[in-house]
Coordinates of C-alpha atoms in Angstrom, one line a residue:
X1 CA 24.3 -2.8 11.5
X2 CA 23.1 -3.9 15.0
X3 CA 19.9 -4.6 15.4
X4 CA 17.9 -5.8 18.6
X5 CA 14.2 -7.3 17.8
X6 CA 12.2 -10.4 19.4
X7 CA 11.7 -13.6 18.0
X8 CA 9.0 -15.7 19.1
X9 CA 9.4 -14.3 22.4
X10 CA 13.2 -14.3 22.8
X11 CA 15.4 -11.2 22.6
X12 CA 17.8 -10.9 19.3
X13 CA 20.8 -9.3 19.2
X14 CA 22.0 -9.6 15.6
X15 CA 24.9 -7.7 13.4
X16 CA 24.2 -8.0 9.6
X17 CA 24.2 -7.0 6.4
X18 CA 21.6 -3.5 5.7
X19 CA 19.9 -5.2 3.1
X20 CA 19.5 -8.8 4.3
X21 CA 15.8 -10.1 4.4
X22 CA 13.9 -11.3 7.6
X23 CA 13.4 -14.1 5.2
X24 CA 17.0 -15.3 4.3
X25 CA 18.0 -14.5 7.8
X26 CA 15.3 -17.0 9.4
X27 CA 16.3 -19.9 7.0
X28 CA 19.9 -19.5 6.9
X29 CA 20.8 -17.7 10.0
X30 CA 18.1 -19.2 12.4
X31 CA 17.4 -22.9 10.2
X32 CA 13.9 -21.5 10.9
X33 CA 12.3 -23.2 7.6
X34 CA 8.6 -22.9 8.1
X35 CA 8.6 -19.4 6.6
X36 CA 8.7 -20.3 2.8
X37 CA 10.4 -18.6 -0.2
X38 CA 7.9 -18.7 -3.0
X39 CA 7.4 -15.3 -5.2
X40 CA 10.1 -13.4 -3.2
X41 CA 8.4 -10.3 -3.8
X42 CA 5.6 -9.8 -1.4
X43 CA 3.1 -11.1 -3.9
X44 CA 2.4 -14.7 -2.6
X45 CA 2.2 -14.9 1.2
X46 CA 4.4 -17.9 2.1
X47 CA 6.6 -15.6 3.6
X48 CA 4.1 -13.9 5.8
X49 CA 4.9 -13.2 9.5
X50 CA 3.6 -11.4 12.3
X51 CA 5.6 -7.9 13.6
X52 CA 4.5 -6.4 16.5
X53 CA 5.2 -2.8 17.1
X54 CA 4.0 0.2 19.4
X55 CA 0.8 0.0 16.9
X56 CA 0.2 -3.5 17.2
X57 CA 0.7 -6.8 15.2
X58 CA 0.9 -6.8 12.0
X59 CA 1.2 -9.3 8.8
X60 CA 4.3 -8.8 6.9
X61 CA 6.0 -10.4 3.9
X62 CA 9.4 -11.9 5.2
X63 CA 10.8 -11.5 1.8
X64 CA 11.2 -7.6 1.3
X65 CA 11.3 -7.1 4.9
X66 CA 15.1 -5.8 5.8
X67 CA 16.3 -7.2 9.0
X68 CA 17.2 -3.0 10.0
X69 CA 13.2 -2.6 9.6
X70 CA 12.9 -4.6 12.7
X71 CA 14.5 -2.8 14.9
X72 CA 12.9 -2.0 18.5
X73 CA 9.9 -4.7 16.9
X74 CA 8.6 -8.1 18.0
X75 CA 8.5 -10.8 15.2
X76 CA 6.4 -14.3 15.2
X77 CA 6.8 -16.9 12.7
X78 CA 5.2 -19.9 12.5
X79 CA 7.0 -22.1 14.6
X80 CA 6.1 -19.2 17.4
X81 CA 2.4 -19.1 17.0
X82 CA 1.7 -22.9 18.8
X83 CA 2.4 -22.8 22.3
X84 CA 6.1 -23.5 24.0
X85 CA 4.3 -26.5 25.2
X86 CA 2.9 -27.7 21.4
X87 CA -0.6 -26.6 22.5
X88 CA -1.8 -25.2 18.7
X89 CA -3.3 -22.1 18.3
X90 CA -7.3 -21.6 17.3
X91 CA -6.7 -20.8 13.8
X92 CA -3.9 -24.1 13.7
X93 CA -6.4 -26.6 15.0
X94 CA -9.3 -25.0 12.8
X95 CA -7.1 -25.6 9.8
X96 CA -6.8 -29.6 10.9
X97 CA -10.3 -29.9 11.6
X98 CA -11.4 -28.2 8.5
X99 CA -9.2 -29.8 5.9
X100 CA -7.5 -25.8 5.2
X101 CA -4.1 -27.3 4.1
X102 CA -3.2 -29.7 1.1
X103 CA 0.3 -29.9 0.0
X104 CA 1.4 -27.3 2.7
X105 CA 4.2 -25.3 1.3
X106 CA 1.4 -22.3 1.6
X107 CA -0.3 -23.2 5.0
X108 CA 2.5 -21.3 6.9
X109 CA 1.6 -18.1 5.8
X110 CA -1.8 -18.7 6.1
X111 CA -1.6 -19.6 9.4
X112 CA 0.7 -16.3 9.9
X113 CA -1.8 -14.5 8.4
X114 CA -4.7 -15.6 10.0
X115 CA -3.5 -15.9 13.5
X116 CA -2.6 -11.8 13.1
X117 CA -6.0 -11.2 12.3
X118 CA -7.5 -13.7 14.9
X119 CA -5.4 -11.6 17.9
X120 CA -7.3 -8.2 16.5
X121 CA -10.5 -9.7 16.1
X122 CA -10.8 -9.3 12.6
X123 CA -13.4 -11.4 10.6
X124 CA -13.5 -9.3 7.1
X125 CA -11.5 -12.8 5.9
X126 CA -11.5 -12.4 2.3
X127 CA -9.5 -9.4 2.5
X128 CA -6.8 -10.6 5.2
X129 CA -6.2 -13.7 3.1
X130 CA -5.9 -11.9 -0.2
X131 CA -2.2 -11.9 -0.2
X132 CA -2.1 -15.3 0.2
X133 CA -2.0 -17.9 -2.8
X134 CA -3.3 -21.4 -2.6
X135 CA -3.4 -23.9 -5.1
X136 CA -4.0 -26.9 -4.2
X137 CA -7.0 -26.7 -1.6
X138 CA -9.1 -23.6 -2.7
X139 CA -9.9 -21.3 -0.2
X140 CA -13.1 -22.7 0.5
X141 CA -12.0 -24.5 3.6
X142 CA -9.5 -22.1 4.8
X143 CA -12.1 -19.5 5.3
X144 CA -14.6 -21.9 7.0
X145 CA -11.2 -22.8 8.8
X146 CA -10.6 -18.6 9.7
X147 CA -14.7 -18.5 10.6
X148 CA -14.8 -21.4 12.6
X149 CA -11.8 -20.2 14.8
X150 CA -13.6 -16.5 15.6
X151 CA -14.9 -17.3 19.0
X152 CA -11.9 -18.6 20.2
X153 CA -9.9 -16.5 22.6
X154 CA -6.6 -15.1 21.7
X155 CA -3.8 -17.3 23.7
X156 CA -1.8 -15.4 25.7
X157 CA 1.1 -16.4 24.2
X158 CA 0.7 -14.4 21.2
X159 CA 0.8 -10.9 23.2
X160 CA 3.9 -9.8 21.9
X161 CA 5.8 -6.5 24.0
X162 CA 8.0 -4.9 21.5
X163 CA 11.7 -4.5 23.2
X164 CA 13.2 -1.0 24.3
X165 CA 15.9 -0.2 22.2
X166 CA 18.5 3.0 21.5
X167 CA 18.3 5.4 18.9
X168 CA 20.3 4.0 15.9
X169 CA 22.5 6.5 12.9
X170 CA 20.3 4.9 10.0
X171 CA 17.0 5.0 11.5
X172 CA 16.4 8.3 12.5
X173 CA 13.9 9.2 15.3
X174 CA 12.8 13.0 14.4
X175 CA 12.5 14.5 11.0
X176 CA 14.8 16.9 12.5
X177 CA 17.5 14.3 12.2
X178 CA 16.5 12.9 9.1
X179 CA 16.1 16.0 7.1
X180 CA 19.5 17.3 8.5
X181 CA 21.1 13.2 7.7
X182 CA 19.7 13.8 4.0
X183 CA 21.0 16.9 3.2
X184 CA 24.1 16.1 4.1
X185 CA 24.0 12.3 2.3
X186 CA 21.6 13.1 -1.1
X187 CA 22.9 9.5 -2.0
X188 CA 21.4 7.6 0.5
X189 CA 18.2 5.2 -0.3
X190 CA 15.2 6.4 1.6
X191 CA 13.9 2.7 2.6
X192 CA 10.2 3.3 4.1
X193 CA 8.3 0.2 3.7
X194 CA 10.2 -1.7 1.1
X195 CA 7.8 -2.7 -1.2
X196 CA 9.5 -1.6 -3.5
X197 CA 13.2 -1.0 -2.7
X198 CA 12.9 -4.6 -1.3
X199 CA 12.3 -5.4 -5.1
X200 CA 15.6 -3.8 -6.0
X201 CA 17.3 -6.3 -3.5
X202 CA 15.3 -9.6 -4.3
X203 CA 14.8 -9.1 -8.2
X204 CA 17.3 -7.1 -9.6
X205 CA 20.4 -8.3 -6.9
X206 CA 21.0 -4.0 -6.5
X207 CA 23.4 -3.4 -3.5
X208 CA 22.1 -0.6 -1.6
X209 CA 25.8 0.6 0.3
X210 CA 23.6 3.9 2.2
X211 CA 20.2 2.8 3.1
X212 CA 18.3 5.3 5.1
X213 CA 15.4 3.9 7.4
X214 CA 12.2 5.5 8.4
X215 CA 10.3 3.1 10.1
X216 CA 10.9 5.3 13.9
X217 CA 10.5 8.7 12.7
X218 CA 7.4 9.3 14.4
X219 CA 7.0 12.5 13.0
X220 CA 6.0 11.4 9.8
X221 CA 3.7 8.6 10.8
X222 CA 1.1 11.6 12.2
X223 CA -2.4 11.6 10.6
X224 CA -4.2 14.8 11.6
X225 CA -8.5 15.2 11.0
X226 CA -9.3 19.1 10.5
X227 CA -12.7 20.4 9.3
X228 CA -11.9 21.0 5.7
X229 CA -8.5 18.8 5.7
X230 CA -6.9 15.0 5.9
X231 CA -3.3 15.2 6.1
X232 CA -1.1 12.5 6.4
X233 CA 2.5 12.1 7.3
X234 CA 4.7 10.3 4.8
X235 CA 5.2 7.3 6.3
X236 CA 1.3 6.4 7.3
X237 CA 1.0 3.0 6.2
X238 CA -1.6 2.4 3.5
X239 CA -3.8 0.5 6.0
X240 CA -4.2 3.5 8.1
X241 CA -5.0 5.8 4.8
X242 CA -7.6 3.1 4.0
X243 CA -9.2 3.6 8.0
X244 CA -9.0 7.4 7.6
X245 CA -10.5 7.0 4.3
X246 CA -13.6 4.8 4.6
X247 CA -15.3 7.9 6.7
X248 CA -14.5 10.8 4.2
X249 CA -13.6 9.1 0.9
X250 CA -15.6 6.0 -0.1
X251 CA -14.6 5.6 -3.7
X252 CA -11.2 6.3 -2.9
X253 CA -11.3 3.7 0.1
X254 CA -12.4 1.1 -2.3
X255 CA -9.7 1.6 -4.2
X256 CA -7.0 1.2 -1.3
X257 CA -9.1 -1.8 -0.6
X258 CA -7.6 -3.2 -3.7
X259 CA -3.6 -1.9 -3.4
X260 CA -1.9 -4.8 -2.8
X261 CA -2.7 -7.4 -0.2
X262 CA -2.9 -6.7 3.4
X263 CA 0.9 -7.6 3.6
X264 CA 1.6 -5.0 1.2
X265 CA -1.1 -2.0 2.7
X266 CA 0.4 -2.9 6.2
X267 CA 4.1 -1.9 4.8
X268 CA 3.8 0.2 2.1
X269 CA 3.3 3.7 2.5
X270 CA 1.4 6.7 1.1
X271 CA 5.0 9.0 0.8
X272 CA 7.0 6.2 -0.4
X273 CA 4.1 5.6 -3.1
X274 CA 4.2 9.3 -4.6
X275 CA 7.9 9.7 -4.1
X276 CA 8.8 6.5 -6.2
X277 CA 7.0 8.2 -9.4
X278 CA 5.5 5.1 -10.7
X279 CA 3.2 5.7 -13.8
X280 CA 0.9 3.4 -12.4
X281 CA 0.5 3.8 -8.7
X282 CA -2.6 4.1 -7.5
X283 CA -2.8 6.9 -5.2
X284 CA -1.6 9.6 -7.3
X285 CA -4.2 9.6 -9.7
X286 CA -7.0 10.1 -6.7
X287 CA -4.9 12.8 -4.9
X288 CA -4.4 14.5 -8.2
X289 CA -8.1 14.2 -8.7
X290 CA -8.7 16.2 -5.5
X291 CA -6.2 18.9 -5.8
X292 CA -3.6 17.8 -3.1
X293 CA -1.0 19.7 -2.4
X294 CA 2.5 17.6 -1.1
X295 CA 5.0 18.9 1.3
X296 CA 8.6 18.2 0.9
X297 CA 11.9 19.2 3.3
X298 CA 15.5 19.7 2.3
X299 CA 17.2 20.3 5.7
X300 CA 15.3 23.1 6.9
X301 CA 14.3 24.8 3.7
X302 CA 10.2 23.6 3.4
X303 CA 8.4 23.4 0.3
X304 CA 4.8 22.6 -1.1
X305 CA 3.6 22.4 -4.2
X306 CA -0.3 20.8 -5.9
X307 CA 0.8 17.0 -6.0
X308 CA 0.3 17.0 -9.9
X309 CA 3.9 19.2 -10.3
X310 CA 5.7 16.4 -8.8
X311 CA 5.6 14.3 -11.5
X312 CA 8.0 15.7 -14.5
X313 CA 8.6 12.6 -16.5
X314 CA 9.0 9.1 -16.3
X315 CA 11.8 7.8 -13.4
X316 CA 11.9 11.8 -12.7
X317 CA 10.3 13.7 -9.8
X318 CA 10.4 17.7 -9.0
X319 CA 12.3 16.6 -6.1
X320 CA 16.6 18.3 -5.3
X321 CA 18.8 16.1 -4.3
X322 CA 18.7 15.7 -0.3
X323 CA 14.6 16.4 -0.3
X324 CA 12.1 14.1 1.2
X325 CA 8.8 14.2 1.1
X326 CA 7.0 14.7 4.4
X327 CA 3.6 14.4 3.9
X328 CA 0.2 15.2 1.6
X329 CA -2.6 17.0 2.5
X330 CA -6.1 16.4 0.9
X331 CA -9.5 18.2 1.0
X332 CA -11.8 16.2 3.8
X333 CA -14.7 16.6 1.0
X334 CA -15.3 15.3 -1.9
X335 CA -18.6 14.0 -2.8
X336 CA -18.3 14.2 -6.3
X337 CA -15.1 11.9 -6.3
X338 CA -15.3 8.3 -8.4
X339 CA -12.2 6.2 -8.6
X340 CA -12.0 3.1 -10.7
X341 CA -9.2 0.5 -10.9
X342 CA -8.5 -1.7 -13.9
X343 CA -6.7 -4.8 -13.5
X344 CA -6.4 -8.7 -14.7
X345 CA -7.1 -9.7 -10.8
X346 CA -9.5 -7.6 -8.9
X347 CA -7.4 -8.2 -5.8
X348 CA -3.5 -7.8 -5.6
X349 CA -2.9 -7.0 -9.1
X350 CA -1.1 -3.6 -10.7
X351 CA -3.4 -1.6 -12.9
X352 CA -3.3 -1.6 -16.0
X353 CA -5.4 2.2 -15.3
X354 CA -7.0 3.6 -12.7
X355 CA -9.0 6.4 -13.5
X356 CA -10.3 9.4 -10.6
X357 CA -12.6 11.8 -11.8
X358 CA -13.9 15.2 -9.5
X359 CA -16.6 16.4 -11.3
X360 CA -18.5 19.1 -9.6
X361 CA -22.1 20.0 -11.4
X362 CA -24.3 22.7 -10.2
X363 CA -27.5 23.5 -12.1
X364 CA -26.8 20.9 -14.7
X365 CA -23.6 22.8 -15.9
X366 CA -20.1 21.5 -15.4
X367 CA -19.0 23.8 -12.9
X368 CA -15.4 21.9 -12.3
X369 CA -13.6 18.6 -13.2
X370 CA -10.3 17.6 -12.1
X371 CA -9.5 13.9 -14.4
X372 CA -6.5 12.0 -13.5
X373 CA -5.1 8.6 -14.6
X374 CA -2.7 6.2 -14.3
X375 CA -1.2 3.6 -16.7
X376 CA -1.8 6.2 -19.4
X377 CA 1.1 7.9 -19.9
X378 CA 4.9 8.2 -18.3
X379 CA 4.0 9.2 -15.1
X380 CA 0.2 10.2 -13.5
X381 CA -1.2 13.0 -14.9
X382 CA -4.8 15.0 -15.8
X383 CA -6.9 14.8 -18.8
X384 CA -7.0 18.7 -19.0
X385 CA -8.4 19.0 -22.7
X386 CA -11.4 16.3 -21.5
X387 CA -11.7 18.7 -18.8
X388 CA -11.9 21.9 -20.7
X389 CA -14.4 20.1 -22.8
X390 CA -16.6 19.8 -19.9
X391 CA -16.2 22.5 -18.0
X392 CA -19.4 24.9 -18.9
X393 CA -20.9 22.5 -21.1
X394 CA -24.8 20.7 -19.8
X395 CA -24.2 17.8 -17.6
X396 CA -25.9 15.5 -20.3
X397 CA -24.7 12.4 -22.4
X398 CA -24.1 14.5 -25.4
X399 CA -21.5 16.1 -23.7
X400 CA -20.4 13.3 -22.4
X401 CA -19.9 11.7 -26.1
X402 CA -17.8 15.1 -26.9
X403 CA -15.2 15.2 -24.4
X404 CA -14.8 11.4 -24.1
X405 CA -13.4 11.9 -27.8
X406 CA -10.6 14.0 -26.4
X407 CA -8.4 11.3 -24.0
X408 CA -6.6 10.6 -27.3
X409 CA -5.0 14.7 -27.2
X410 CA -4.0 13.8 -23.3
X411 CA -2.6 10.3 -23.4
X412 CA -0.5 8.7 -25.9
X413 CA -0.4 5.4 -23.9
X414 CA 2.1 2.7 -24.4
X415 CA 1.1 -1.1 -25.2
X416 CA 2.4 -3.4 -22.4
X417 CA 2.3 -6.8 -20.7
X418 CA -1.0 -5.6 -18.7
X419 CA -2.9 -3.8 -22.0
X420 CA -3.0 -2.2 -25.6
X421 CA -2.5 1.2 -26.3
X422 CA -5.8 0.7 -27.8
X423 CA -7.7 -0.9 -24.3
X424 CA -6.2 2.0 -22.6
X425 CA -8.0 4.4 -24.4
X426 CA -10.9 2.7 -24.8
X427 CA -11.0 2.0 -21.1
X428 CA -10.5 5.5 -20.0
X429 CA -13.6 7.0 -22.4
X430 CA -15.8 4.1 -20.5
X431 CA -14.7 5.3 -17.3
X432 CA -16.2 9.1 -18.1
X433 CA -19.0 7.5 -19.6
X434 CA -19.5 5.0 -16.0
X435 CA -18.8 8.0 -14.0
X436 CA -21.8 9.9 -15.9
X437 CA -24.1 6.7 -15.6
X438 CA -23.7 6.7 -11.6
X439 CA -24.5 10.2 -11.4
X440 CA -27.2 9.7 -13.2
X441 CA -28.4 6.8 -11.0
X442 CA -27.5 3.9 -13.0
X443 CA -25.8 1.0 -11.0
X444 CA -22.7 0.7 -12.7
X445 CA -20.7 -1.7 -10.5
X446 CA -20.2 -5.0 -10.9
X447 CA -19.8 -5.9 -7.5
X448 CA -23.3 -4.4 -6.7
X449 CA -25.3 -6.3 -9.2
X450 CA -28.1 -8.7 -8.1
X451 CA -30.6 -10.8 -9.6

């Protein structure tokens, strides 16, 4: 494939392999070695670049990032972010003068990572460095390091102008042409932002011979605001679900918050995280929760369907061969909505559940409840019996106590790496009974505690 991109400011023109890495390509293509292998599958940060596009600059893991996906994109590594001259960037000399970096096999990323977030003012530091892993100094110092640097001025080196480039066969620019490329090749692998399919190549050494890319199909990348509605195109990026989201879905912001790292949320999308099936993604479970209907194409037949009759089984999906999905739509309101997140790690870590619950009360009577969970069963899916037991019952604790009782006629959970059959259970009737303490009042966060 040929693909035309710029690195650290100079124009590639570069033939190669669908499925080779931005990573592999920098260290053995370009003997650009500051970039650093270490998980190999987005979960550690060494790898982190920035990638400039017609949205702006973003961090990105090197290591599922497929040299195709940059395309018509400008890339910085670390050896681009000092200037030509050597002059270091803010967030390099703040790391010297603060003592940020130790052994420095991790300081690359860091310094990727920081000097992305530098150039769009950001200061919300925790969560910018949260897919980044240090051992040896703590993160102490890199943070005073990323706070100190703040009122610096971006250098002018960093503004990156993405190159004009011409339409390519496997990165389609109009769903037009994707949905008529589909049909025709149901065998190809719909790569959106690798996060997963990257996995495939770096993990389990698959060979992807008909990858189809979606990064310039502008079509799905369209977020649209109506009065009762949030819709969002396939291909939004998780960190523009988690903008749209803070204003009209709190809980379920929080929990976006928490999906992967910033790397991850700024590759990863909302359409390849439904279409993938996973029993434990996490946006399922909240879209279920609020009755979200998904949209799907095959050529030019349309479809749509409530996002819970995706899901048929585990690795299977109500989906024909040759069908995308385009995009999800979601109620705007939702004031009732809770969603909670289990894990080992609060940030960057898979749950082991996540629970959403839509419980809608009026006069002290159940009126409504739509439950959903993840990392309970095969795929995502409601707890309709704990629903029916609510549903025209008093709004009390009594209740409460009934219905919890009936998660074990939803979900036959499976013991795992990440829990017990028997935590799962457990964990989902202390959800219903959290969600009941916060309505009643009760702080029931951990993170909101004080003395």
């Amino acid at each position: 494939m040929e693909i035309t991109f710029l690195l650290n400011g100079e124009t590639m023109r570069v033939t190669a392999q669908p499925t080779t890495t931005l990573l592999d390509w920098l260290r053995n293509g370009r003997g650009l070695c500051g970039t650093k292998e270490g998980c190999n599958e987005g979960d550690c940060g060494a790898c982190t670049v920035m990638v400039t596009d017609d949205s702006g600059a973003k961090a990105l893991n090197a290591c599922i990032l497929f040299l195709p996906q940059l395309h018509g994109k400008a890339v910085r590594t670390v050896e681009g972010i000092a200037a030509p001259d050597g002059t270091l960037h803010p967030v390099q000399q703040a790391m010297i003068d603060h003592h940020g970096s130790q052994c420095g096999f991790c300081t690359p990323g860091f310094i990727a990572a920081m000097a992305t977030a530098h150039l769009a003012g950001r200061t919300d530091h925790d969560d910018v460095l949260a897919g980044n892993l240090c051992r040896c100094t703590g993160y102490a110092p890199i943070i005073r390091a990323a706070k100190a640097a703040e009122a610096q001025p971006s250098p002018d080196w960093m503004q990156d102008t993405p190159p004009a480039v011409e339409t390519v066969p496997y990165a389609p620019e109009t769903l037009d042409a994707l949905a008529a490329f589909y049909a025709a090749n149901p065998d190809a692998v719909i790569v959106a932002g690798a996060t997963d399919v990257g996995l495939w190549v770096t993990k389990q050494l698959r060979d992807l011979p008909k990858p189809l890319f979606l990064h310039r199909c502008t079509d799905l990348q369209q977020v649209e605001v109506t009065d009762d509605a949030l819709h969002f195109g396939a291909t939004v990026t998780m960190t523009a679900v988690l903008d749209v989201l803070r204003d009209h879905h709190p809980s379920y912001a929080e929990l976006v918050r928490r999906y992967g790292s910033d790397q991850v949320r700024n590759a990863a999308t909302i359409g390849g995280n439904i279409a993938n099936g996973s029993p434990i993604g996490d946006n399922p479970p909240a879209l279920i929760a609020l009755g979200a209907q998904l949209h799907l194409r095959r050529g030019d037949a349309l479809r749509e369907m409530p996002i819970e009759a995706f899901f048929l089984d585990y690795g299977k999906q109500n989906r024909q061969p040759g069908e995308l999905v385009t995009g999800v739509t979601l109620p705007r309101h939702a004031p009732d909505l809770r969603c909670y997140k289990i894990s080992k790690r609060f940030d960057q870590d898979i749950s082991a559940v996540c629970g959403c619950f839509n419980i809608s009360v009026v006069e002290g009577v159940v009126a409504s409840a739509r439950i959903a969970f993840g990392g309970m069963s095969g795929i995502p899916a409601r707890a309709t019996t704990v629903e029916q037991a609510l549903i025209g019952q008093p709004w009390t604790q009594a209740t409460v106590d009934v219905a919890a009782g009936s998660f074990s006629d939803d979900f036959t959970p499976l013991s795992d790496m990440r829990a017990s059959a028997a935590y799962r259970l457990e964990v989902a009737q202390n959800l219903l009974h959290r969600y009941f303490a916060q309505s009643q009042g009760q702080a029931a966060n951990v993170l909101e505690v004080s003395a």
